[in-house]
DNA sequence: CGCGATCTTGAATAGCATCAAACTTGGTGG
DNA sequence: CCACCAAGTTTGATGCTATTCAAGATCGCG
């Protein structure tokens, strides 16, 4: 798949992150960064392989997951436009701790680790911004994994739905923008497809949702949010 | 409890972390840092309060935990000599995500957040080292929480015991340095005291451990490690 | 020696995964 | 246009792990 993209040093959502780069640094960045258009369900990097690059999402969504010995995939996070992936591996100088895979078509810039680290080390402002971002991300990760340990599937599902409502959601009748299969949705919530199905139909029976193979409509947002908390 | 300690800018395990400080910076650090000797089970900072300081452990051990609505404590990590606590809150400019409490008597230096952030921003080498540390810590956190989600209590217990063996452990007869009560040990493993008791006695019945109210002796390290994996 | 705290043991139960079978749905080709 | 197939989804039945509640055992300590 030949790509005729050129890295503008993230004109997108990550622009501010890199805004402190000097012209020379910016040029170095742009020269080294390799953008690539991925289709849905393509792997960007594999758990356990040397962390050679940091990936910057210009568009699309990806999931990060670990594979257990048993073979099962555990999703540890998702990233969207403007987010970075593979950051920790590169900084720690260790292999990637998880696999990154696109959930939808995505445009992703690969920034070689050495270049990235070089820029971070010589540009304190960039370093500080990365630090803040990593700190925020780490807090969030902790919260999500604690939540997954201690909240019931029903609650997590409600929260997941609430998080994926389109912005322009009318308060009583919204449409969850879930493009993924039930299998994948179950993974993101951290449960099995069967259990998810039961929970979803439970909510439908109570008139909170309306289910359709392709779409999940929220009929009673109030009630949904009540369960999400 | 009046303390006559003085901060040497961490002559201990965290020394290398701060080794890049220039004399003036080092002096500023030492002036601002406030060491304090805590007894066991004292709270260093509370979840939800503004993150005003980074804490650097000179000696002792602490646990970090979140309290759920239900009232239950969820341990999200432990820190020992040379480790930092409260780092993410200060960097993210957000309240502490967890509460820090000593498990044993500990000597801990409080470094005001502004001073810490100031030093990090003006000393790229320090910033980079903090970054690497945070990246490592975050990977570890992720691994531990995933493990807690998907490994059985028996396995986690075995791992916990293996991690807490004294260094000079003879291969077949070691003594786990567990000073805490069963209640606390259960918290650290992420289970209930009752379940922990059952698991421990299960291992004892198989001749892997020998239990005593005050001490846990490992009789068959091989077998223990086999269960830990 | 007795009392309170901690630890242990037992029984009942919740929540979820798993297995397996029925049921949709969309696509394909006759 | 319809029959059919494969993939995805739903539903039911069952089992397992760990929690919870409750009662009993043990220890340390006054």
Short mmCIF file of C-alpha atoms (C1' of nucleotides) in Angstrom, two decimals:
data_model
loop_
_atom_site.label_atom_id
_atom_site.label_comp_id
_atom_site.label_asym_id
_atom_site.label_seq_id
_atom_site.Cartn_x
_atom_site.Cartn_y
_atom_site.Cartn_z
CA UNK A 1 0.00 0.00 0.00
CA UNK A 2 1.97 3.01 -1.25
CA UNK A 3 1.24 6.13 0.72
CA UNK A 4 1.67 9.63 -0.56
CA UNK A 5 1.34 11.23 2.85
CA UNK A 6 3.78 13.65 4.25
CA UNK A 7 4.31 14.34 7.91
CA UNK A 8 3.54 17.96 8.74
CA UNK A 9 4.76 17.32 12.28
CA UNK A 10 1.22 16.65 13.33
CA UNK A 11 -0.89 19.46 12.11
CA UNK A 12 -3.65 17.59 13.87
CA UNK A 13 -4.52 17.09 17.50
CA UNK A 14 -0.93 16.48 18.57
CA UNK A 15 0.21 19.78 17.15
CA UNK A 16 0.44 21.54 20.46
CA UNK A 17 2.51 18.74 21.92
CA UNK A 18 5.23 19.39 19.37
CA UNK A 19 4.78 23.13 19.12
CA UNK A 20 7.98 23.84 21.02
CA UNK A 21 10.20 22.30 18.36
CA UNK A 22 12.66 24.72 16.79
CA UNK A 23 12.71 24.93 12.98
CA UNK A 24 15.73 22.69 12.74
CA UNK A 25 14.21 20.15 15.11
CA UNK A 26 10.94 20.28 13.30
CA UNK A 27 12.71 19.54 10.04
CA UNK A 28 14.54 16.63 11.61
CA UNK A 29 11.26 15.31 12.94
CA UNK A 30 9.49 15.64 9.60
CA UNK A 31 12.33 13.97 7.76
CA UNK A 32 12.36 10.95 10.06
CA UNK A 33 8.65 10.46 10.64
CA UNK A 34 6.97 7.95 8.39
CA UNK A 35 3.19 8.24 8.00
CA UNK A 36 1.22 5.20 7.02
CA UNK A 37 -2.43 4.56 6.29
CA UNK A 38 -3.68 1.43 8.03
CA UNK A 39 -6.87 -0.43 7.29
CA UNK A 40 -9.07 -1.69 10.09
CA UNK A 41 -7.63 -4.51 12.19
CA UNK A 42 -4.06 -4.13 11.13
CA UNK A 43 -1.28 -4.53 13.66
CA UNK A 44 0.98 -1.53 14.20
CA UNK A 45 3.40 -3.17 16.61
CA UNK A 46 3.63 -6.42 18.51
CA UNK A 47 3.97 -7.05 22.22
CA UNK A 48 7.45 -8.26 23.07
CA UNK A 49 9.26 -6.80 20.06
CA UNK A 50 11.90 -4.09 20.55
CA UNK A 51 10.33 -0.65 20.83
CA UNK A 52 11.85 1.06 17.82
CA UNK A 53 9.34 3.82 17.25
CA UNK A 54 6.72 6.03 18.82
CA UNK A 55 3.47 6.18 16.89
CA UNK A 56 1.40 9.30 16.61
CA UNK A 57 -2.23 8.97 15.53
CA UNK A 58 -3.44 11.54 13.08
CA UNK A 59 -6.83 9.89 12.62
CA UNK A 60 -8.65 6.71 13.53
CA UNK A 61 -8.73 4.62 16.68
CA UNK A 62 -6.53 1.81 17.90
CA UNK A 63 -6.59 -0.63 20.77
CA UNK A 64 -3.67 -1.76 22.88
CA UNK A 65 -3.82 -5.24 24.28
CA UNK A 66 -1.77 -7.95 25.89
CA UNK A 67 -2.07 -11.59 25.06
CA UNK A 68 -2.08 -14.00 27.99
CA UNK A 69 -0.53 -17.44 27.94
CA UNK A 70 -3.99 -18.84 27.63
CA UNK A 71 -4.30 -16.97 24.33
CA UNK A 72 -6.89 -14.48 25.42
CA UNK A 73 -6.55 -10.79 24.59
CA UNK A 74 -6.72 -8.24 27.39
CA UNK A 75 -7.32 -4.70 26.21
CA UNK A 76 -5.33 -2.23 28.26
CA UNK A 77 -6.29 0.94 26.46
CA UNK A 78 -7.40 2.71 23.33
CA UNK A 79 -5.95 5.69 21.52
CA UNK A 80 -7.51 8.26 19.21
CA UNK A 81 -6.44 11.18 17.05
CA UNK A 82 -3.60 13.14 18.65
CA UNK A 83 -2.59 10.35 21.00
CA UNK A 84 0.71 8.53 21.06
CA UNK A 85 1.36 4.81 21.24
CA UNK A 86 4.51 2.90 22.07
CA UNK A 87 5.80 5.82 24.09
CA UNK A 88 6.58 3.91 27.25
CA UNK A 89 8.49 1.15 25.54
CA UNK A 90 10.73 3.61 23.73
CA UNK A 91 11.36 5.70 26.84
CA UNK A 92 11.95 2.71 29.08
CA UNK A 93 14.23 1.15 26.49
CA UNK A 94 12.28 -2.06 26.70
CA UNK A 95 10.11 -4.12 24.33
CA UNK A 96 6.54 -3.04 23.74
CA UNK A 97 4.37 -4.24 26.61
CA UNK A 98 1.31 -4.57 24.41
CA UNK A 99 0.22 -5.00 20.82
CA UNK A 100 -1.32 -2.06 18.95
CA UNK A 101 -4.06 -2.77 16.44
CA UNK A 102 -6.35 -0.46 14.52
CA UNK A 103 -10.05 -0.63 15.24
CA UNK A 104 -10.89 1.45 12.19
CA UNK A 105 -8.86 2.78 9.28
CA UNK A 106 -6.20 5.07 10.72
CA UNK A 107 -3.38 7.32 9.67
CA UNK A 108 -0.40 6.90 11.93
CA UNK A 109 3.04 8.47 11.93
CA UNK A 110 5.99 6.34 13.02
CA UNK A 111 8.71 8.38 14.70
CA UNK A 112 11.97 6.45 15.13
CA UNK A 113 12.78 6.01 18.79
CA UNK A 114 16.25 7.52 18.60
CA UNK A 115 14.98 10.65 16.92
CA UNK A 116 12.15 10.96 19.40
CA UNK A 117 14.37 10.47 22.43
CA UNK A 118 16.95 12.85 20.98
CA UNK A 119 14.36 15.58 20.59
CA UNK A 120 12.93 14.97 24.04
CA UNK A 121 16.37 15.23 25.59
CA UNK A 122 17.41 18.39 23.85
CA UNK A 123 14.09 20.20 24.10
CA UNK A 124 13.07 20.58 27.77
CA UNK A 125 9.65 21.97 26.92
CA UNK A 126 8.84 18.93 24.78
CA UNK A 127 10.21 16.69 27.51
CA UNK A 128 8.01 18.34 30.08
CA UNK A 129 4.92 18.07 27.92
CA UNK A 130 5.55 14.40 27.33
CA UNK A 131 6.03 13.97 31.05
CA UNK A 132 2.70 15.59 31.83
CA UNK A 133 1.00 13.50 29.20
CA UNK A 134 2.51 10.28 30.50
CA UNK A 135 1.51 11.18 34.05
CA UNK A 136 -2.09 11.80 32.99
CA UNK A 137 -2.18 8.64 30.94
CA UNK A 138 -0.82 6.58 33.78
CA UNK A 139 -3.43 7.88 36.23
CA UNK A 140 -6.15 7.11 33.75
CA UNK A 141 -4.83 3.63 33.13
CA UNK A 142 -4.79 2.92 36.82
CA UNK A 143 -8.34 4.11 37.20
CA UNK A 144 -9.61 2.05 34.32
CA UNK A 145 -7.94 -1.14 35.43
CA UNK A 146 -9.13 -0.70 39.01
CA UNK A 147 -12.61 -0.11 37.69
CA UNK A 148 -12.45 -3.25 35.62
CA UNK A 149 -11.48 -5.22 38.71
CA UNK A 150 -14.22 -3.99 40.95
CA UNK A 151 -17.18 -2.87 38.93
CA UNK A 152 -19.72 -5.27 37.54
CA UNK A 153 -20.01 -5.88 33.85
CA UNK A 154 -23.36 -4.06 33.77
CA UNK A 155 -21.83 -0.90 35.15
CA UNK A 156 -18.83 -1.04 32.88
CA UNK A 157 -21.06 -1.57 29.90
CA UNK A 158 -23.19 1.43 30.80
CA UNK A 159 -20.06 3.51 31.15
CA UNK A 160 -18.72 2.29 27.86
CA UNK A 161 -21.92 3.23 26.09
CA UNK A 162 -22.00 6.63 27.76
CA UNK A 163 -18.46 7.31 26.67
CA UNK A 164 -19.21 6.43 23.09
CA UNK A 165 -22.26 8.58 22.55
CA UNK A 166 -21.89 11.11 19.76
CA UNK A 167 -21.32 14.64 21.00
CA UNK A 168 -24.56 15.95 19.60
CA UNK A 169 -26.59 13.49 21.61
CA UNK A 170 -30.07 14.64 22.43
CA UNK A 171 -30.65 13.92 26.06
CA UNK A 172 -33.31 11.28 25.70
CA UNK A 173 -32.62 9.63 22.39
CA UNK A 174 -29.05 9.15 21.39
CA UNK A 175 -27.24 6.76 19.18
CA UNK A 176 -24.12 5.04 20.34
CA UNK A 177 -21.45 5.15 17.70
CA UNK A 178 -20.36 1.59 18.07
CA UNK A 179 -18.94 0.38 14.83
CA UNK A 180 -17.32 -2.72 16.19
CA UNK A 181 -18.62 -6.24 16.47
CA UNK A 182 -19.95 -7.58 19.73
CA UNK A 183 -16.83 -9.64 20.08
CA UNK A 184 -14.65 -6.57 19.94
CA UNK A 185 -16.96 -4.52 22.11
CA UNK A 186 -16.81 -7.27 24.71
CA UNK A 187 -13.03 -7.14 24.62
CA UNK A 188 -12.98 -3.40 25.14
CA UNK A 189 -15.29 -3.73 28.13
CA UNK A 190 -13.40 -6.72 29.43
CA UNK A 191 -15.97 -9.49 29.30
CA UNK A 192 -17.19 -12.30 27.06
CA UNK A 193 -19.51 -11.73 24.09
CA UNK A 194 -22.18 -13.89 25.72
CA UNK A 195 -22.20 -11.90 28.93
CA UNK A 196 -22.25 -8.66 26.99
CA UNK A 197 -25.23 -9.86 25.00
CA UNK A 198 -27.12 -10.67 28.16
CA UNK A 199 -26.34 -7.32 29.73
CA UNK A 200 -27.31 -5.43 26.61
CA UNK A 201 -30.61 -7.25 26.33
CA UNK A 202 -31.20 -6.70 30.00
CA UNK A 203 -30.91 -2.97 29.46
CA UNK A 204 -33.15 -3.24 26.42
CA UNK A 205 -35.81 -5.07 28.44
CA UNK A 206 -35.85 -2.15 30.82
CA UNK A 207 -36.39 0.26 27.98
CA UNK A 208 -33.02 1.93 28.33
CA UNK A 209 -31.67 0.72 25.02
CA UNK A 210 -32.99 -0.39 21.71
CA UNK A 211 -30.92 -3.05 20.04
CA UNK A 212 -30.36 -3.66 16.42
CA UNK A 213 -27.68 -5.84 14.94
CA UNK A 214 -25.87 -2.84 13.58
CA UNK A 215 -26.73 -0.13 16.05
CA UNK A 216 -27.44 0.54 19.70
CA UNK A 217 -29.85 3.36 20.37
CA UNK A 218 -30.04 4.92 23.80
CA UNK A 219 -33.65 5.61 24.73
CA UNK A 220 -33.18 6.71 28.32
CA UNK A 221 -29.88 8.47 28.82
CA UNK A 222 -30.75 9.41 32.40
CA UNK A 223 -31.18 5.81 33.40
CA UNK A 224 -28.05 4.79 31.54
CA UNK A 225 -25.94 7.34 33.36
CA UNK A 226 -27.44 6.25 36.65
CA UNK A 227 -26.13 2.77 36.02
CA UNK A 228 -22.76 4.05 34.87
CA UNK A 229 -21.98 5.62 38.19
CA UNK B 1 7.23 14.07 66.53
CA UNK B 2 10.13 16.49 66.04
CA UNK B 3 12.53 15.30 63.41
CA UNK B 4 16.16 16.25 63.29
CA UNK B 5 16.71 14.92 59.81
CA UNK B 6 18.26 16.85 57.04
CA UNK B 7 17.81 16.22 53.37
CA UNK B 8 21.10 15.36 51.71
CA UNK B 9 19.30 15.32 48.38
CA UNK B 10 18.83 11.64 48.72
CA UNK B 11 22.13 10.11 49.54
CA UNK B 12 20.20 6.87 49.36
CA UNK B 13 18.79 4.86 46.50
CA UNK B 14 17.41 7.89 44.70
CA UNK B 15 20.80 9.55 44.57
CA UNK B 16 21.46 8.74 40.96
CA UNK B 17 18.10 10.12 39.95
CA UNK B 18 19.09 13.55 41.21
CA UNK B 19 22.78 13.34 40.35
CA UNK B 20 22.45 15.76 37.47
CA UNK B 21 21.49 18.67 39.70
CA UNK B 22 23.91 21.59 39.60
CA UNK B 23 25.21 22.86 42.92
CA UNK B 24 22.75 25.73 43.01
CA UNK B 25 19.86 23.43 42.15
CA UNK B 26 20.98 20.92 44.69
CA UNK B 27 21.01 23.61 47.34
CA UNK B 28 17.53 24.76 46.36
CA UNK B 29 16.31 21.18 46.53
CA UNK B 30 17.87 20.57 49.94
CA UNK B 31 16.44 23.80 51.32
CA UNK B 32 12.91 23.00 50.22
CA UNK B 33 12.77 19.27 50.94
CA UNK B 34 11.30 18.33 54.28
CA UNK B 35 12.19 14.90 55.65
CA UNK B 36 9.90 13.25 58.11
CA UNK B 37 10.00 10.01 60.06
CA UNK B 38 6.70 8.14 59.89
CA UNK B 39 5.61 5.32 62.10
CA UNK B 40 3.87 2.29 60.63
CA UNK B 41 0.35 2.89 59.25
CA UNK B 42 0.56 6.63 59.03
CA UNK B 43 -0.94 8.40 56.06
CA UNK B 44 1.42 10.46 53.92
CA UNK B 45 -1.17 11.92 51.59
CA UNK B 46 -4.85 11.40 50.85
CA UNK B 47 -6.58 10.49 47.63
CA UNK B 48 -8.45 13.45 46.21
CA UNK B 49 -6.44 16.20 47.89
CA UNK B 50 -4.38 18.64 45.79
CA UNK B 51 -0.99 17.19 44.89
CA UNK B 52 1.31 19.66 46.60
CA UNK B 53 4.44 17.57 46.97
CA UNK B 54 6.41 14.66 45.62
CA UNK B 55 7.57 12.23 48.28
CA UNK B 56 10.90 10.45 48.12
CA UNK B 57 11.40 7.36 50.27
CA UNK B 58 14.70 7.10 52.00
CA UNK B 59 13.77 4.00 53.95
CA UNK B 60 10.74 1.88 54.72
CA UNK B 61 7.82 0.71 52.59
CA UNK B 62 4.51 2.29 51.75
CA UNK B 63 1.37 1.19 49.98
CA UNK B 64 -0.73 3.24 47.58
CA UNK B 65 -4.41 2.52 47.49
CA UNK B 66 -7.74 3.86 46.30
CA UNK B 67 -10.88 3.69 48.33
CA UNK B 68 -14.00 2.65 46.47
CA UNK B 69 -17.47 3.98 47.16
CA UNK B 70 -18.22 0.75 48.90
CA UNK B 71 -15.47 1.61 51.37
CA UNK B 72 -13.07 -1.08 50.35
CA UNK B 73 -9.38 -0.35 49.82
CA UNK B 74 -7.77 -1.33 46.53
CA UNK B 75 -4.00 -1.39 46.62
CA UNK B 76 -2.53 -0.09 43.38
CA UNK B 77 1.12 -0.30 44.26
CA UNK B 78 3.87 -0.28 46.83
CA UNK B 79 7.04 1.80 47.08
CA UNK B 80 10.36 1.16 48.77
CA UNK B 81 13.63 3.00 49.44
CA UNK B 82 14.61 5.22 46.52
CA UNK B 83 11.13 5.30 45.02
CA UNK B 84 8.94 8.34 44.58
CA UNK B 85 5.26 8.76 45.42
CA UNK B 86 2.80 11.41 44.36
CA UNK B 87 4.78 12.08 41.22
CA UNK B 88 1.94 11.72 38.76
CA UNK B 89 -0.42 13.98 40.64
CA UNK B 90 2.12 16.78 40.80
CA UNK B 91 3.10 16.44 37.15
CA UNK B 92 -0.47 16.17 35.92
CA UNK B 93 -1.50 19.11 38.08
CA UNK B 94 -4.33 17.05 39.50
CA UNK B 95 -5.27 15.72 42.93
CA UNK B 96 -3.59 12.57 44.17
CA UNK B 97 -5.28 9.54 42.64
CA UNK B 98 -4.52 7.36 45.64
CA UNK B 99 -3.71 7.47 49.32
CA UNK B 100 -0.18 6.74 50.51
CA UNK B 101 0.28 4.94 53.80
CA UNK B 102 3.33 3.48 55.45
CA UNK B 103 3.48 -0.28 55.96
CA UNK B 104 6.45 0.00 58.26
CA UNK B 105 8.30 2.91 59.85
CA UNK B 106 9.67 5.03 57.04
CA UNK B 107 11.72 8.13 56.41
CA UNK B 108 10.26 10.18 53.63
CA UNK B 109 11.27 13.50 52.10
CA UNK B 110 8.53 15.85 50.94
CA UNK B 111 9.59 17.96 47.97
CA UNK B 112 7.20 20.82 47.25
CA UNK B 113 5.58 20.39 43.84
CA UNK B 114 6.59 23.81 42.52
CA UNK B 115 10.21 23.25 43.38
CA UNK B 116 10.16 19.79 41.90
CA UNK B 117 8.49 20.88 38.69
CA UNK B 118 10.82 23.86 38.44
CA UNK B 119 13.88 21.66 38.67
CA UNK B 120 12.48 19.16 36.20
CA UNK B 121 11.79 21.92 33.70
CA UNK B 122 15.15 23.58 33.94
CA UNK B 123 17.26 20.44 34.09
CA UNK B 124 16.67 18.29 31.00
CA UNK B 125 18.70 15.40 32.31
CA UNK B 126 16.58 15.21 35.45
CA UNK B 127 13.46 15.53 33.33
CA UNK B 128 14.55 12.70 31.13
CA UNK B 129 15.37 10.46 34.07
CA UNK B 130 12.00 11.13 35.62
CA UNK B 131 10.42 10.36 32.27
CA UNK B 132 12.18 7.02 32.02
CA UNK B 133 11.20 6.18 35.55
CA UNK B 134 7.58 7.07 35.00
CA UNK B 135 7.52 5.01 31.81
CA UNK B 136 8.91 1.98 33.61
CA UNK B 137 6.56 2.43 36.51
CA UNK B 138 3.58 2.71 34.23
CA UNK B 139 4.44 -0.50 32.38
CA UNK B 140 4.82 -2.30 35.66
CA UNK B 141 1.54 -0.96 36.95
CA UNK B 142 -0.22 -2.14 33.86
CA UNK B 143 1.29 -5.58 34.17
CA UNK B 144 0.35 -5.92 37.80
CA UNK B 145 -3.22 -4.84 37.32
CA UNK B 146 -3.69 -7.11 34.32
CA UNK B 147 -2.25 -9.94 36.35
CA UNK B 148 -4.65 -9.23 39.16
CA UNK B 149 -7.54 -9.39 36.73
CA UNK B 150 -6.68 -12.67 35.15
CA UNK B 151 -4.60 -14.78 37.46
CA UNK B 152 -6.13 -16.85 40.21
CA UNK B 153 -5.57 -15.95 43.81
CA UNK B 154 -3.36 -18.99 44.32
CA UNK B 155 -0.98 -17.88 41.63
CA UNK B 156 -0.87 -14.30 42.82
CA UNK B 157 -0.21 -15.46 46.35
CA UNK B 158 2.66 -17.64 45.22
CA UNK B 159 4.11 -14.72 43.31
CA UNK B 160 3.71 -12.43 46.27
CA UNK B 161 5.55 -14.84 48.52
CA UNK B 162 8.30 -15.34 45.97
CA UNK B 163 8.76 -11.59 45.67
CA UNK B 164 9.06 -11.18 49.40
CA UNK B 165 11.69 -13.79 50.11
CA UNK B 166 14.84 -12.45 51.71
CA UNK B 167 17.77 -12.19 49.32
CA UNK B 168 19.85 -14.75 51.12
CA UNK B 169 17.19 -17.41 50.74
CA UNK B 170 18.53 -20.92 50.58
CA UNK B 171 16.83 -22.61 47.70
CA UNK B 172 14.79 -25.12 49.61
CA UNK B 173 14.13 -23.53 52.95
CA UNK B 174 13.48 -19.83 53.00
CA UNK B 175 11.57 -17.51 55.21
CA UNK B 176 9.20 -14.99 53.77
CA UNK B 177 9.71 -11.60 55.31
CA UNK B 178 6.08 -10.82 55.80
CA UNK B 179 5.66 -8.49 58.68
CA UNK B 180 2.09 -7.55 57.95
CA UNK B 181 -1.13 -9.01 59.22
CA UNK B 182 -3.16 -11.36 57.08
CA UNK B 183 -5.62 -8.60 56.51
CA UNK B 184 -2.96 -6.37 55.03
CA UNK B 185 -1.34 -9.17 53.09
CA UNK B 186 -4.70 -9.97 51.56
CA UNK B 187 -5.06 -6.36 50.49
CA UNK B 188 -1.67 -6.35 48.83
CA UNK B 189 -2.53 -9.50 46.92
CA UNK B 190 -5.98 -8.26 46.12
CA UNK B 191 -8.25 -10.73 47.85
CA UNK B 192 -10.11 -11.27 51.11
CA UNK B 193 -8.43 -12.50 54.30
CA UNK B 194 -10.59 -15.63 54.29
CA UNK B 195 -9.58 -16.62 50.79
CA UNK B 196 -5.94 -15.91 51.54
CA UNK B 197 -6.13 -18.14 54.60
CA UNK B 198 -7.55 -20.97 52.54
CA UNK B 199 -4.91 -20.62 49.84
CA UNK B 200 -2.09 -20.47 52.36
CA UNK B 201 -3.31 -23.58 54.17
CA UNK B 202 -3.74 -25.29 50.84
CA UNK B 203 -0.08 -24.68 50.07
CA UNK B 204 0.85 -25.83 53.56
CA UNK B 205 -1.08 -29.07 53.11
CA UNK B 206 1.00 -29.77 50.05
CA UNK B 207 4.17 -29.27 52.03
CA UNK B 208 5.18 -26.12 50.18
CA UNK B 209 4.82 -23.82 53.16
CA UNK B 210 4.89 -24.05 56.88
CA UNK B 211 2.56 -21.68 58.62
CA UNK B 212 2.92 -20.01 61.91
CA UNK B 213 0.89 -17.09 63.13
CA UNK B 214 3.90 -14.81 62.89
CA UNK B 215 5.88 -16.29 60.06
CA UNK B 216 5.57 -18.09 56.76
CA UNK B 217 8.39 -20.48 55.97
CA UNK B 218 8.93 -21.71 52.44
CA UNK B 219 9.82 -25.39 52.46
CA UNK B 220 9.77 -26.07 48.73
CA UNK B 221 10.84 -23.04 46.74
CA UNK B 222 10.81 -24.98 43.49
CA UNK B 223 7.18 -25.86 43.85
CA UNK B 224 6.30 -22.34 44.92
CA UNK B 225 7.91 -20.84 41.86
CA UNK B 226 6.15 -23.38 39.68
CA UNK B 227 2.85 -22.05 40.96
CA UNK B 228 3.95 -18.47 40.59
CA UNK B 229 4.36 -18.77 36.88
"C1'" DC C 1 -7.30 -17.35 83.56
"C1'" DG C 2 -10.22 -14.88 80.74
"C1'" DC C 3 -10.90 -11.48 77.17
"C1'" DG C 4 -10.40 -9.29 72.70
"C1'" DA C 5 -8.31 -9.53 68.43
"C1'" DT C 6 -6.89 -12.24 64.86
"C1'" DC C 7 -7.18 -16.16 62.25
"C1'" DT C 8 -9.46 -20.28 60.50
"C1'" DT C 9 -13.20 -23.06 58.78
"C1'" DG C 10 -17.73 -23.99 56.93
"C1'" DA C 11 -21.85 -23.17 54.16
"C1'" DA C 12 -24.39 -20.40 51.12
"C1'" DT C 13 -24.27 -17.39 47.28
"C1'" DA C 14 -23.06 -14.14 43.50
"C1'" DG C 15 -21.17 -13.23 39.26
"C1'" DC C 16 -19.21 -14.60 35.36
"C1'" DA C 17 -17.07 -17.83 31.98
"C1'" DT C 18 -17.69 -21.63 29.24
"C1'" DC C 19 -19.89 -24.94 26.38
"C1'" DA C 20 -23.33 -25.97 23.32
"C1'" DA C 21 -27.28 -25.31 20.73
"C1'" DA C 22 -30.72 -22.41 18.38
"C1'" DC C 23 -31.40 -18.44 16.03
"C1'" DT C 24 -30.57 -14.22 12.87
"C1'" DT C 25 -28.52 -11.95 9.11
"C1'" DG C 26 -26.30 -10.85 5.00
"C1'" DG C 27 -24.19 -12.51 1.02
"C1'" DT C 28 -24.00 -15.89 -2.88
"C1'" DG C 29 -25.36 -18.38 -6.59
"C1'" DG C 30 -28.76 -21.07 -8.75
"C1'" DC D 1 -36.49 -14.26 -6.31
"C1'" DC D 2 -35.53 -17.57 -3.34
"C1'" DA D 3 -32.72 -21.20 -1.06
"C1'" DC D 4 -28.77 -21.84 1.32
"C1'" DC D 5 -24.57 -21.21 3.78
"C1'" DA D 6 -21.31 -19.11 7.00
"C1'" DA D 7 -20.50 -15.81 10.38
"C1'" DG D 8 -22.15 -13.52 14.01
"C1'" DT D 9 -25.38 -13.35 17.77
"C1'" DT D 10 -28.46 -14.89 21.28
"C1'" DT D 11 -30.12 -18.05 24.77
"C1'" DG D 12 -29.89 -21.82 27.98
"C1'" DA D 13 -27.53 -24.91 31.16
"C1'" DT D 14 -23.71 -25.76 33.98
"C1'" DG D 15 -19.47 -25.11 36.68
"C1'" DC D 16 -15.98 -22.57 38.89
"C1'" DT D 17 -13.82 -19.05 41.64
"C1'" DA D 18 -14.00 -16.13 45.11
"C1'" DT D 19 -16.86 -13.28 48.29
"C1'" DT D 20 -19.77 -13.04 52.16
"C1'" DC D 21 -21.71 -14.18 56.44
"C1'" DA D 22 -21.36 -16.68 60.45
"C1'" DA D 23 -19.43 -19.54 63.77
"C1'" DG D 24 -15.55 -21.64 65.91
"C1'" DA D 25 -10.43 -21.90 67.14
"C1'" DT D 26 -6.23 -19.82 68.62
"C1'" DC D 27 -3.15 -16.47 70.23
"C1'" DG D 28 -1.39 -12.66 72.89
"C1'" DC D 29 -1.94 -9.95 76.77
"C1'" DG D 30 -3.51 -8.02 80.86
#
